[in-house]
């Protein structure tokens, strides 16, 4: 099984700043990576797929990059509505697995 | 507008069974793989099952294989999860999700979730 290691687990940032979240796969997932945002009490929502493709309707301040085993989610110009928990997920093969999540809070 | 609405959750004793349903609308249900993903209280996301468009292929992680069965009724645009031999560690919110493509892929739409509590 492919293990997904996300860091950091918690992140505190100020409005207007940029943040990065990293996701490491235990083997090469060839860019088959998605990022989700989950606001408190709500279902997850897709942000990015294929490592760097922005889902329709997602603000351009969200971006993804990476290849092989290492991937990054970047949020620029942090907004109040970005406060949430973020998860990565590989879809290279079954079983599909998620990272442990990164909880983003306001400083 | 894509909508996924889960139902059937509740409190169930360990060892008993429960069946979840998901009603889909706003897209051609029979064209998409579908999945269930769960989230234990204050924990992360865990993929539970995926089913092919026709229902002929199903996939599960080891944690639920042999206990859970995913199925679908394309005529009713409905997805199901039959959960048998439930354990306390199955306590979670269960989400129905549309998979974007065939096979292994990401979830582009999610339902609001339904809570399942396994306790005596």
Coordinates of C-alpha atoms in Angstrom, one line a residue:
Chain A
X1 CA 0.0 0.0 0.0
X2 CA 1.1 3.6 -0.7
X3 CA 1.5 5.7 2.5
X4 CA 0.9 9.4 2.3
X5 CA 2.7 11.6 4.8
X6 CA 1.5 15.1 5.1
X7 CA 3.2 18.0 7.0
X8 CA 2.8 20.0 9.0
X9 CA -0.2 18.6 10.9
X10 CA -1.0 22.1 12.2
X11 CA -0.3 25.5 10.6
X12 CA -0.9 29.0 11.9
X13 CA -0.7 31.9 9.5
X14 CA -1.8 35.5 9.0
X15 CA -4.3 36.8 6.5
X16 CA -2.6 37.9 3.3
X17 CA 0.3 35.5 3.8
X18 CA 1.3 32.5 1.8
X19 CA 1.4 29.0 3.1
X20 CA 2.7 25.6 1.9
X21 CA 1.6 22.1 2.8
X22 CA 3.7 19.1 1.7
X23 CA 2.7 15.6 1.0
X24 CA 5.2 12.7 0.6
X25 CA 4.2 9.4 -1.0
X26 CA 6.0 6.2 0.0
X27 CA 6.5 5.4 -3.7
X28 CA 6.3 7.2 -7.1
X29 CA 2.6 8.1 -7.7
X30 CA 3.4 9.7 -11.1
X31 CA 1.4 12.9 -10.3
X32 CA -1.8 11.1 -9.5
X33 CA -2.5 13.3 -6.5
X34 CA -5.5 15.3 -5.4
X35 CA -5.9 17.9 -2.7
X36 CA -9.1 18.5 -0.7
X37 CA -10.3 21.2 1.6
X38 CA -12.6 20.4 4.5
X39 CA -14.2 23.2 6.5
X40 CA -15.5 22.4 10.0
X41 CA -18.6 20.4 9.9
X42 CA -18.7 20.1 6.2
X43 CA -17.8 17.5 3.6
X44 CA -14.5 17.6 1.8
X45 CA -14.2 19.6 -1.5
X46 CA -11.9 19.0 -4.3
X47 CA -9.3 21.7 -4.9
X48 CA -6.6 20.2 -7.2
X49 CA -6.2 17.0 -9.2
X50 CA -3.3 15.6 -11.2
X51 CA -1.0 17.4 -8.8
X52 CA -1.4 20.8 -10.3
X53 CA -4.8 21.1 -12.1
X54 CA -7.2 23.5 -10.4
X55 CA -10.8 22.2 -10.1
X56 CA -13.4 24.4 -11.7
X57 CA -14.5 27.2 -9.4
X58 CA -11.5 27.1 -7.1
X59 CA -9.8 30.4 -6.6
X60 CA -6.4 30.9 -8.4
X61 CA -4.7 31.6 -5.1
X62 CA -4.6 27.8 -4.7
X63 CA -1.9 26.0 -6.6
X64 CA -0.3 22.6 -6.6
X65 CA 3.0 21.3 -7.7
X66 CA 5.3 18.3 -7.5
X67 CA 6.2 15.0 -9.1
X68 CA 7.4 11.5 -8.2
X69 CA 7.0 11.2 -4.4
X70 CA 6.8 14.8 -3.3
X71 CA 4.0 17.3 -3.7
X72 CA 3.1 20.8 -2.4
X73 CA -0.1 22.7 -2.0
X74 CA 0.4 26.5 -1.9
X75 CA -2.2 29.0 -0.8
X76 CA -1.3 32.6 -1.6
X77 CA -2.9 35.7 -0.1
X78 CA -4.6 33.7 2.7
X79 CA -8.3 34.6 3.1
X80 CA -10.6 34.0 6.1
X81 CA -12.5 31.4 4.1
X82 CA -9.4 29.3 3.7
X83 CA -9.4 28.3 7.3
X84 CA -9.9 24.5 7.1
X85 CA -8.2 21.2 7.2
X86 CA -6.5 20.1 4.0
X87 CA -5.9 16.5 2.8
X88 CA -3.8 15.0 0.0
X89 CA -4.9 11.7 -1.6
X90 CA -3.1 9.5 -4.1
X91 CA -4.9 7.6 -6.8
X92 CA -2.1 5.7 -8.4
X93 CA -3.6 2.4 -7.5
X94 CA -5.9 0.7 -5.0
X95 CA -6.1 1.1 -2.1
X96 CA -6.6 4.8 -2.3
X97 CA -5.1 6.5 0.7
X98 CA -5.2 10.0 2.2
X99 CA -2.6 12.0 4.1
X100 CA -3.3 12.7 7.7
X101 CA -4.4 16.2 7.2
X102 CA -3.2 19.7 7.9
X103 CA -5.3 22.0 10.1
X104 CA -4.8 25.6 9.1
X105 CA -5.6 28.3 11.7
X106 CA -5.4 32.0 11.8
X107 CA -2.5 33.6 13.7
Chain B
X1 CA -26.3 20.7 -10.1
X2 CA -24.7 17.5 -8.8
X3 CA -26.3 16.3 -5.6
X4 CA -25.5 13.3 -3.4
X5 CA -27.7 12.6 -0.4
X6 CA -26.8 9.9 2.0
X7 CA -29.3 8.2 4.4
X8 CA -29.5 5.1 6.6
X9 CA -27.1 6.0 9.4
X10 CA -27.7 5.6 13.1
X11 CA -26.8 3.7 16.2
X12 CA -26.1 0.0 15.9
X13 CA -24.7 -2.6 18.2
X14 CA -21.4 -4.3 17.6
X15 CA -21.7 -7.4 15.3
X16 CA -25.0 -6.1 13.7
X17 CA -25.6 -4.8 10.2
X18 CA -26.6 -1.5 8.6
X19 CA -27.2 -0.4 5.0
X20 CA -26.4 3.1 3.8
X21 CA -28.0 4.6 0.7
X22 CA -27.0 7.5 -1.5
X23 CA -29.4 9.2 -3.9
X24 CA -27.6 10.9 -6.8
X25 CA -29.0 13.6 -9.1
X26 CA -27.8 16.2 -11.5
X27 CA -25.6 13.9 -13.6
X28 CA -25.8 10.7 -15.5
X29 CA -25.2 8.3 -12.6
X30 CA -24.5 5.2 -14.8
X31 CA -21.5 6.9 -16.4
X32 CA -19.5 7.3 -13.2
X33 CA -17.6 5.1 -10.8
X34 CA -18.8 5.8 -7.2
X35 CA -17.2 5.5 -3.8
X36 CA -17.7 5.6 -0.1
X37 CA -15.2 7.4 2.1
X38 CA -15.5 7.6 5.9
X39 CA -14.1 9.8 8.7
X40 CA -14.0 8.7 12.3
X41 CA -14.7 11.5 14.9
X42 CA -11.9 14.1 14.9
X43 CA -9.8 11.8 12.5
X44 CA -8.8 11.9 8.9
X45 CA -10.4 10.5 5.7
X46 CA -10.4 6.8 4.9
X47 CA -11.5 5.3 1.5
X48 CA -13.9 2.5 2.1
X49 CA -15.1 1.2 -1.3
X50 CA -15.4 1.9 -5.0
X51 CA -17.7 0.4 -7.6
X52 CA -17.5 0.4 -11.4
X53 CA -20.2 1.9 -13.6
X54 CA -22.0 -1.4 -14.2
X55 CA -21.4 -2.7 -10.7
X56 CA -19.4 -5.6 -12.0
X57 CA -16.1 -4.5 -10.3
X58 CA -15.7 -3.5 -6.7
X59 CA -12.7 -2.5 -4.6
X60 CA -12.1 -2.4 -0.8
X61 CA -9.3 -1.8 1.6
X62 CA -8.4 -4.7 3.9
X63 CA -10.0 -2.9 6.9
X64 CA -13.5 -3.6 5.5
X65 CA -13.0 -6.4 2.9
X66 CA -15.3 -9.3 3.6
X67 CA -17.6 -7.2 5.9
X68 CA -18.8 -4.3 3.6
X69 CA -20.4 -4.6 0.2
X70 CA -20.8 -1.7 -2.2
X71 CA -23.6 -1.9 -4.8
X72 CA -25.6 0.4 -7.1
X73 CA -28.9 0.6 -8.9
X74 CA -28.4 2.7 -12.0
X75 CA -32.1 2.7 -12.8
X76 CA -32.7 4.5 -9.4
X77 CA -29.4 6.5 -9.5
X78 CA -28.6 5.1 -6.1
X79 CA -25.5 3.8 -4.4
X80 CA -25.5 1.5 -1.4
X81 CA -23.1 0.2 1.3
X82 CA -24.1 -2.9 3.2
X83 CA -22.1 -3.1 6.4
X84 CA -22.0 -6.4 8.3
X85 CA -20.2 -7.5 11.5
X86 CA -19.8 -3.9 12.5
X87 CA -17.1 -3.0 15.0
X88 CA -16.7 0.1 17.2
X89 CA -13.9 1.2 14.9
X90 CA -16.4 1.5 12.1
X91 CA -17.9 4.5 13.9
X92 CA -17.6 7.4 11.5
X93 CA -19.3 9.8 9.2
X94 CA -19.7 8.0 5.8
X95 CA -19.6 10.1 2.6
X96 CA -20.8 9.1 -0.8
X97 CA -18.6 10.5 -3.5
X98 CA -18.5 10.6 -7.3
X99 CA -15.3 9.5 -8.8
X100 CA -14.2 11.6 -11.7
X101 CA -13.1 8.8 -14.0
X102 CA -12.9 5.1 -14.3
X103 CA -10.7 3.0 -12.1
X104 CA -8.4 4.7 -9.5
X105 CA -9.2 8.4 -9.4
X106 CA -10.2 11.3 -7.3
X107 CA -13.6 12.3 -5.9
X108 CA -15.0 15.4 -7.5
X109 CA -18.3 15.6 -5.7
X110 CA -19.2 14.6 -2.1
X111 CA -22.4 14.2 -0.2
X112 CA -23.0 15.8 3.2
X113 CA -22.3 12.6 5.0
X114 CA -24.2 10.3 7.3
X115 CA -23.2 9.3 10.9
X116 CA -22.8 5.7 11.9
X117 CA -22.3 4.9 15.6
X118 CA -21.4 1.3 16.6
X119 CA -21.9 0.9 20.3
X120 CA -23.6 -1.3 22.8

